[in-house]
mmCIF file of C-alpha atoms in Angstrom:
data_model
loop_
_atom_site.group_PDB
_atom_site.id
_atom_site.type_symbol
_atom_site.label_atom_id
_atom_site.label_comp_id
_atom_site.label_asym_id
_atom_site.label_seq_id
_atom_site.Cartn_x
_atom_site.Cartn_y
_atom_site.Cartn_z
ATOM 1 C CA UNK A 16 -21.745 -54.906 29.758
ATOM 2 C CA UNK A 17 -24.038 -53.441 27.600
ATOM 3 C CA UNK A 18 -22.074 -50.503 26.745
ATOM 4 C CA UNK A 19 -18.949 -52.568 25.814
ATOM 5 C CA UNK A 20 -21.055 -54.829 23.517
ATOM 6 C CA UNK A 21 -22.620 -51.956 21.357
ATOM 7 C CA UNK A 22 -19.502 -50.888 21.060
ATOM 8 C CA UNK A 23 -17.864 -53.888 19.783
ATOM 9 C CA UNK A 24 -21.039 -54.550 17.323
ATOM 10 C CA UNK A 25 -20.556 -50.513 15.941
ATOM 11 C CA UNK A 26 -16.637 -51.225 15.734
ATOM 12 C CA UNK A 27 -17.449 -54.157 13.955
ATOM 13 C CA UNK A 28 -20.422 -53.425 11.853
ATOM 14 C CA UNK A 29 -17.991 -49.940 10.639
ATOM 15 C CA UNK A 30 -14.806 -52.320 9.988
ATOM 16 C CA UNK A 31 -17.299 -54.599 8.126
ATOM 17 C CA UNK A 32 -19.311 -51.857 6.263
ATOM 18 C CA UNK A 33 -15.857 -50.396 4.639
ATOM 19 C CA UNK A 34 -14.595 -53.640 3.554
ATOM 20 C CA UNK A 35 -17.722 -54.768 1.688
ATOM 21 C CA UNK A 36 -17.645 -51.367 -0.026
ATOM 22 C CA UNK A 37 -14.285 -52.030 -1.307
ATOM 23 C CA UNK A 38 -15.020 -56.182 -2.149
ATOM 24 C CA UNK A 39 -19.000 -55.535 -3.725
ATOM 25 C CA UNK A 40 -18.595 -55.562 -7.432
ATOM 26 C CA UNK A 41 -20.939 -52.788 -7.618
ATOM 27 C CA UNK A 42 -19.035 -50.461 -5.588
ATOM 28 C CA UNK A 43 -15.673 -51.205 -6.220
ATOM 29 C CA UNK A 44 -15.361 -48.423 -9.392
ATOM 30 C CA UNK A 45 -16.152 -45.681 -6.879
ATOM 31 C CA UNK A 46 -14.085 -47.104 -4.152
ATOM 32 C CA UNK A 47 -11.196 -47.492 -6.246
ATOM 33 C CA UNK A 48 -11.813 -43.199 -7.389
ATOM 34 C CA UNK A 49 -12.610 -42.751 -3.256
ATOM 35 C CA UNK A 50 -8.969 -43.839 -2.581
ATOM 36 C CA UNK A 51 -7.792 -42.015 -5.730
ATOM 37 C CA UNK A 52 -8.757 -38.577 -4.435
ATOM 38 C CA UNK A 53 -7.953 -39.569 -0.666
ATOM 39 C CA UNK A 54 -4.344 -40.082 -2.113
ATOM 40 C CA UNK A 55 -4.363 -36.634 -3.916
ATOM 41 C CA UNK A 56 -5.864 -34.747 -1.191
ATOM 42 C CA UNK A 57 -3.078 -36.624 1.822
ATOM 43 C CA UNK A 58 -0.379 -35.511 -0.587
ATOM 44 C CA UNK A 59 -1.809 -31.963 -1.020
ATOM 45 C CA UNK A 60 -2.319 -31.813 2.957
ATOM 46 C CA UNK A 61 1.433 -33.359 3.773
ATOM 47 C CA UNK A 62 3.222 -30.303 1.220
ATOM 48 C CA UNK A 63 0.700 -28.072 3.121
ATOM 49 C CA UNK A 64 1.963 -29.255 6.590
ATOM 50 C CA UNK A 65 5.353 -28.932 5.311
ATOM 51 C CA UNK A 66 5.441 -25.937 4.032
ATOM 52 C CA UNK A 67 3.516 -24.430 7.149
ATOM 53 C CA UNK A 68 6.121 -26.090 9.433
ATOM 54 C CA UNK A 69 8.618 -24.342 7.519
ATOM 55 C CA UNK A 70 6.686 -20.953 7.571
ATOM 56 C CA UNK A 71 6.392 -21.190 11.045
ATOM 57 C CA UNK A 72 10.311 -21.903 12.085
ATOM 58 C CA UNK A 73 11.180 -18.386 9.846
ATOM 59 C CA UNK A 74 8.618 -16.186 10.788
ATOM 60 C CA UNK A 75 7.965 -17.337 14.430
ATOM 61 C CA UNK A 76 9.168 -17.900 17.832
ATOM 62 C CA UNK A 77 6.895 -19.597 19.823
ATOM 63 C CA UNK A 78 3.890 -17.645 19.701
ATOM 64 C CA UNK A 79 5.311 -14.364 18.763
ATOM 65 C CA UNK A 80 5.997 -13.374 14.861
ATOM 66 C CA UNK A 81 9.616 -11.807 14.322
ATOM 67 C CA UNK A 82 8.302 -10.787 10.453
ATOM 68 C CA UNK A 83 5.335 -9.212 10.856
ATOM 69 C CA UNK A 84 4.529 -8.348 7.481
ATOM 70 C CA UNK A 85 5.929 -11.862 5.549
ATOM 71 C CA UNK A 86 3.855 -13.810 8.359
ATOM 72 C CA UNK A 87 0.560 -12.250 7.505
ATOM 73 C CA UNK A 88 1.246 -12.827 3.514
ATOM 74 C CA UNK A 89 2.247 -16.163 4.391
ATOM 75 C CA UNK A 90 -0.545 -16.983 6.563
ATOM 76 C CA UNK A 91 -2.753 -15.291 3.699
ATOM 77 C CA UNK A 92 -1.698 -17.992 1.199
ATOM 78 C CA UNK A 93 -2.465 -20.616 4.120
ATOM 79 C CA UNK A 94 -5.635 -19.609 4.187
ATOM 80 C CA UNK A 95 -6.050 -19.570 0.636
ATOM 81 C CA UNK A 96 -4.735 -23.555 0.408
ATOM 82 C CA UNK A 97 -7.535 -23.779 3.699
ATOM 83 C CA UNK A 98 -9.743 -22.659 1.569
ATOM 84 C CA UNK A 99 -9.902 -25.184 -1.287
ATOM 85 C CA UNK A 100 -9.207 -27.647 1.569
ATOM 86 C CA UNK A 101 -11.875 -27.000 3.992
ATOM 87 C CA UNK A 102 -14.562 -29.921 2.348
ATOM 88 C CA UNK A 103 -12.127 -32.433 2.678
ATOM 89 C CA UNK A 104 -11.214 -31.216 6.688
ATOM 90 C CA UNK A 105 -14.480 -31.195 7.463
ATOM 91 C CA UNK A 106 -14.730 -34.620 5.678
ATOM 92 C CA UNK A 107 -11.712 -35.868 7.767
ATOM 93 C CA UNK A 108 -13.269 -34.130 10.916
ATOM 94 C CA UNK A 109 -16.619 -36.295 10.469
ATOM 95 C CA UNK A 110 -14.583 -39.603 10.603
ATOM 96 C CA UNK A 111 -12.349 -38.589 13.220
ATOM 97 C CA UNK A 112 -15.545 -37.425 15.332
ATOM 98 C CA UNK A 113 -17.373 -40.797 14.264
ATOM 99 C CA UNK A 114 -15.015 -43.048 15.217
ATOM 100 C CA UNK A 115 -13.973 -41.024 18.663
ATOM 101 C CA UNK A 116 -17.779 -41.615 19.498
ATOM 102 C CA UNK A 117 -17.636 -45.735 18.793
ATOM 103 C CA UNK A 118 -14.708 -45.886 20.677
ATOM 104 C CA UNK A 119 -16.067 -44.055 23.655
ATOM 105 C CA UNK A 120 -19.603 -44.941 23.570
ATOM 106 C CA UNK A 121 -19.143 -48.078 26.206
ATOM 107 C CA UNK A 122 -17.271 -45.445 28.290
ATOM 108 C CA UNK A 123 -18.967 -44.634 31.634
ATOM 109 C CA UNK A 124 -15.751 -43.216 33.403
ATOM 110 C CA UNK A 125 -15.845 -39.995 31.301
ATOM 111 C CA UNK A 126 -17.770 -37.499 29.056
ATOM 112 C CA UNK A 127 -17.626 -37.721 25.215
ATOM 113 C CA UNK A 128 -15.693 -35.208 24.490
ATOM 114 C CA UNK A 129 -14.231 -34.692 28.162
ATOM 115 C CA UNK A 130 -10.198 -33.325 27.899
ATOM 116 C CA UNK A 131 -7.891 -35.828 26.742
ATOM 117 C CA UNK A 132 -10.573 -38.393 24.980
ATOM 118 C CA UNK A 133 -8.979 -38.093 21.497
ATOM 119 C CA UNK A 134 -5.585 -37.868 21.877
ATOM 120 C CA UNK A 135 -2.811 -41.182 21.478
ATOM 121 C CA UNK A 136 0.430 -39.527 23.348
ATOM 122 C CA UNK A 137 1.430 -36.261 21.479
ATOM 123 C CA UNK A 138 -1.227 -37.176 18.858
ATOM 124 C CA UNK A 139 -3.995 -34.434 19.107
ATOM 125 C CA UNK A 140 -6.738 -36.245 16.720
ATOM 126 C CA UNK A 141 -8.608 -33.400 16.769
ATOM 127 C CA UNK A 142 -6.864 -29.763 16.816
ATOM 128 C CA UNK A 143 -9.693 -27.867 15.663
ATOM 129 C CA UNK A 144 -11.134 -26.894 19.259
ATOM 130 C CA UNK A 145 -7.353 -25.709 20.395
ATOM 131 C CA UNK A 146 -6.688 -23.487 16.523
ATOM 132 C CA UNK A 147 -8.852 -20.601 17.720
ATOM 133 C CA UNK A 148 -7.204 -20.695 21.390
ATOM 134 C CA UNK A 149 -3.682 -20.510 19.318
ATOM 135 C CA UNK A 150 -4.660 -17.756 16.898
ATOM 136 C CA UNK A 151 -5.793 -15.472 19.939
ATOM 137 C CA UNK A 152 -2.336 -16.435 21.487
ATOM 138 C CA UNK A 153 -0.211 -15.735 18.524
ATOM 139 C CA UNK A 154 -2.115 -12.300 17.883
ATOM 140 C CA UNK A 155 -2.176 -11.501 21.524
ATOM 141 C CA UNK A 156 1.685 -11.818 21.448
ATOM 142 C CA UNK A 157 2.205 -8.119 19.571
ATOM 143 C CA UNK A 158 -0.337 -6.805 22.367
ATOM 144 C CA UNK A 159 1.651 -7.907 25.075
ATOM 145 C CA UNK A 160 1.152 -4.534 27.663
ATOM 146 C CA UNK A 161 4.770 -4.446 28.801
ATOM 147 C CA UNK A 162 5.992 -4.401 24.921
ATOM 148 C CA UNK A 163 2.851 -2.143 24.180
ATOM 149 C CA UNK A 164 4.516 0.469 27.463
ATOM 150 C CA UNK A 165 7.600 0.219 26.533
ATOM 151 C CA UNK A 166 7.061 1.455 22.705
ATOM 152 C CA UNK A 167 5.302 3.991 24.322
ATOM 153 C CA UNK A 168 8.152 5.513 25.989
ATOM 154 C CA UNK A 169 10.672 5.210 22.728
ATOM 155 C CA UNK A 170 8.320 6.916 21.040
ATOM 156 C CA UNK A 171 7.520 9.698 22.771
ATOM 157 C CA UNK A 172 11.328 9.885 24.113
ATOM 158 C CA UNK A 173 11.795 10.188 20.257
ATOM 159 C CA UNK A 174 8.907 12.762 19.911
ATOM 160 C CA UNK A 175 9.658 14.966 23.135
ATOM 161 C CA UNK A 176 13.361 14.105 23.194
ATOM 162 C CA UNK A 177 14.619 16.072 26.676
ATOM 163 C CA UNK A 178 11.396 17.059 27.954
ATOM 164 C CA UNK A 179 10.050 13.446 28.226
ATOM 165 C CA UNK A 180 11.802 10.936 30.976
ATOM 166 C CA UNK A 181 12.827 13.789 33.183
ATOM 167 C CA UNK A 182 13.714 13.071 37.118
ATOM 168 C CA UNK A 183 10.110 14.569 38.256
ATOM 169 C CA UNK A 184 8.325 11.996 35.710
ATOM 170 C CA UNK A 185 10.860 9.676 37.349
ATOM 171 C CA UNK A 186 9.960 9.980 40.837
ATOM 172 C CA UNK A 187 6.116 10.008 40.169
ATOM 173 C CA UNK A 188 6.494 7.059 38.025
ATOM 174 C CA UNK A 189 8.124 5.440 40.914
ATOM 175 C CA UNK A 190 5.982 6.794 43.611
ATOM 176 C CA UNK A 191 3.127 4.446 41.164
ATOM 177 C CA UNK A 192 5.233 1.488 41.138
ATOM 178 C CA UNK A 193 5.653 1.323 44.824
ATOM 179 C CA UNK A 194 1.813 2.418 45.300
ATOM 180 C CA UNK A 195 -0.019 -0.298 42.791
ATOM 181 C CA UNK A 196 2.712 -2.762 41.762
ATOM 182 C CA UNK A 197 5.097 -3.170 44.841
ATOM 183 C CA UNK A 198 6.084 -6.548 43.294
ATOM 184 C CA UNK A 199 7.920 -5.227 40.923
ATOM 185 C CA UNK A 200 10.694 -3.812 43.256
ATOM 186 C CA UNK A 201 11.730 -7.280 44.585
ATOM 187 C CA UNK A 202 12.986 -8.061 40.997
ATOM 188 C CA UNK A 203 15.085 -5.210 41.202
ATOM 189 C CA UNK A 204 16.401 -5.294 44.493
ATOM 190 C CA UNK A 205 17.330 -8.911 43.930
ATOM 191 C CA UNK A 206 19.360 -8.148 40.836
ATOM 192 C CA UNK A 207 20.911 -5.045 43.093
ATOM 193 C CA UNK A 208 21.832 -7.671 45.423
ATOM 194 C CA UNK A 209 23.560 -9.972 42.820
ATOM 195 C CA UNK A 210 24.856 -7.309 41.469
ATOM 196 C CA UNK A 211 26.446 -6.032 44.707
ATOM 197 C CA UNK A 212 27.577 -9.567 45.612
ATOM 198 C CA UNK A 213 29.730 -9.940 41.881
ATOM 199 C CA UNK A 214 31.134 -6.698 42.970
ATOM 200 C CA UNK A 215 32.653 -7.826 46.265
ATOM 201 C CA UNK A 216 33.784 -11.185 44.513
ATOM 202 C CA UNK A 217 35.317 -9.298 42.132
ATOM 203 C CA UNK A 218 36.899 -7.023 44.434
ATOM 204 C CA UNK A 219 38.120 -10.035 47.029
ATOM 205 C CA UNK A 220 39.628 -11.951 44.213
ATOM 206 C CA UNK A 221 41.672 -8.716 43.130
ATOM 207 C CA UNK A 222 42.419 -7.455 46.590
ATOM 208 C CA UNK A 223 43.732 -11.359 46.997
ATOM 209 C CA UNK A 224 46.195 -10.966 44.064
ATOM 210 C CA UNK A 225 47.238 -7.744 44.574
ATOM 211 C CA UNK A 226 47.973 -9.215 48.244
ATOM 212 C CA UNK A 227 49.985 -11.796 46.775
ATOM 213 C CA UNK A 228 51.766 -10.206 43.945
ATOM 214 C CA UNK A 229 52.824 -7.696 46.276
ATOM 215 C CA UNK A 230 56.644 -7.374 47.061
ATOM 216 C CA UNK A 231 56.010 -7.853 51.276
ATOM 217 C CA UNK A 232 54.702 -11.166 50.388
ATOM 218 C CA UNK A 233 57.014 -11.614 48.677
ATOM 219 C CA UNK A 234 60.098 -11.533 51.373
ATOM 220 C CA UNK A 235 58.898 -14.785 53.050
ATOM 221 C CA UNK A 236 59.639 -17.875 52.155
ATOM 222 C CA UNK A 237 56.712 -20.757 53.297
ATOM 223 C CA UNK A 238 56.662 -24.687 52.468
ATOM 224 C CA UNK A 239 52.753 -24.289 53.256
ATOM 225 C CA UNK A 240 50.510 -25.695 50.573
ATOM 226 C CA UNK A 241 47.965 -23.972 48.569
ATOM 227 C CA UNK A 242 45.193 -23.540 50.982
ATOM 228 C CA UNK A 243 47.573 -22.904 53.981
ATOM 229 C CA UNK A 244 50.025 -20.193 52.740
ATOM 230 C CA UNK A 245 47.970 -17.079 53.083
ATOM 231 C CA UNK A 246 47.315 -18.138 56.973
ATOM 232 C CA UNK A 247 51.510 -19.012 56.883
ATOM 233 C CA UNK A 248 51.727 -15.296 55.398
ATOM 234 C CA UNK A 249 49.440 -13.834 57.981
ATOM 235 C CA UNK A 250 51.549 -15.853 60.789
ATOM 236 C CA UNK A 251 54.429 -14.730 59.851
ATOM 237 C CA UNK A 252 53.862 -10.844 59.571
ATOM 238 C CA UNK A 253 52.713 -11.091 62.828
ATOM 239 C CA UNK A 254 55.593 -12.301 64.223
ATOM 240 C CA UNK A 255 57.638 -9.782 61.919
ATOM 241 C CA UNK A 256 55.593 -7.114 63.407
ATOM 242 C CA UNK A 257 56.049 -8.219 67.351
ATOM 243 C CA UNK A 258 59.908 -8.515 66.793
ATOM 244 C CA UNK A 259 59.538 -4.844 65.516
ATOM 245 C CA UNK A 260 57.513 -3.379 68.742
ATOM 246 C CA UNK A 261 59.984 -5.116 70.754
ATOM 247 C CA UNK A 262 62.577 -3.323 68.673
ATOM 248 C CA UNK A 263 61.350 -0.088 69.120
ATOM 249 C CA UNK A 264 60.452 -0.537 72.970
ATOM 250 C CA UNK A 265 64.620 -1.212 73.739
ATOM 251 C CA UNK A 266 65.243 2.013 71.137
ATOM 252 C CA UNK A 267 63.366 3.945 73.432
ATOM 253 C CA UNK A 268 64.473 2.904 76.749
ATOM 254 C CA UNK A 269 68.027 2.888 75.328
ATOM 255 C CA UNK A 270 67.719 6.435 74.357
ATOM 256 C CA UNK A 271 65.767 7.261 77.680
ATOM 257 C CA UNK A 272 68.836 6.148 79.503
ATOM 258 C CA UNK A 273 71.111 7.959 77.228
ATOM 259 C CA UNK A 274 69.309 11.435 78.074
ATOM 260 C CA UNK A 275 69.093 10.260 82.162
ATOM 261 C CA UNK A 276 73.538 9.980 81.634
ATOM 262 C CA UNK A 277 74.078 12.934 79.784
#
């Protein structure tokens, strides 16, 4: 109860205190140059957003800068504009921090600055605390030890040219990766496995045409549908090849009986 009502009397003793500085005749001249400058400065800061939103879709994906160079000179000018800026974010930070405290000052289910007091939605109030998180991120992208290896090796395949990469480094280099990182062989074998499996697809589906392009196929006739013909095929040679064995067995005892006359 208590908690709730002092913070209905600081919500409403702030909502008060701003609307008798803009109604008392004495302070009216200087709120009328506060909101002046607060216009200036939120068009300054909306051409800054903009043209960091733009900076940021050409010279990065996600965290990771594709123009090294242009994003450093770009983030250089940034900071310049952060510069002439940074009394009126700290300014902006005050309020935002003030009223985040009369909001959450009847609050007993949570900490004042606990994770997720300050944000509406996908409205982060406050980014400050997350900006140095983000700048470690994005300059912990180029440092990436994978990236950082594999440069390695193009440059000292491109420094040592035939006597770098050879099969002994090969085998030792392998004889580490099943010693320290054995996790990193399931990867592969899985892609051998898809790999192999494509293969025999491909090779079924060939072997199948071939099959049926094939002039042998080709001598019977079959009313079968689609998914019935090949078994229809398969019948049928079957039969074609008993009628031949039978064939051949009365050739033989025909010509046995021919040698038993003569």
């Amino acid at each position: 109860f208590w908690g709730c009502l002092l913070a209905s009397i600081l919500v409403g003793g702030t909502v008060g205190l701003v609307v008798f500085f803009f109604i008392w005749q004495g302070s009216v001249y200087f709120a009328q140059r506060f909101v002046a400058i607060f216009i200036g400065i939120l068009l300054v800061t909306i051409i800054r957003i903009g043209v960091f939103c733009c900076g940021r879709s050409r010279f990065f994906r996600a965290f990771y800068r594709t123009k090294p160079a242009a994003a450093n000179i770009f983030f250089l000018a940034m900071e310049w504009a952060n510069f002439a800026l940074s009394a009126g974010f700290v300014f902006v930070r005050m309020i935002k921090l003030l009223l985040v405290a009369i909001l959450s000052v009847g609050r007993i289910d949570s900490r004042f600055l606990a994770k997720g007091v300050g944000e509406v939605g996908p409205v982060e109030l406050d980014a400050f605390p997350t900006i140095h998180l983000r700048d470690i991120l994005s300059h912990e992208a180029h440092r990436h030890p994978y990236i950082s290896v594999l440069g390695t090796m193009y440059l000292m395949k491109l420094r040592y040219k035939t006597d770098f990469g050879t099969t002994a480094g090969s085998c030792w280099r392998l004889i580490f990766v099943y010693a320290l990182m054995p996790w990193l062989q399931k990867y592969r074998i899985l892609d051998d496995l898809t790999k192999t499996r494509k293969t025999i697809q491909s090779n079924e589906s060939s072997a199948d045409e071939d099959f049926r392009a094939s002039g042998f196929v080709k001598r019977f006739t079959t009313k079968a549908s689609y998914t019935d013909d090949k078994d229809e095929i398969i019948f049928q040679m079957e039969k074609e090849i008993r009628d031949l064995r039978a064939a051949l067995e009365m050739a033989s005892v025909s010509a046995v009986k021919k040698s038993g006359d003569e």
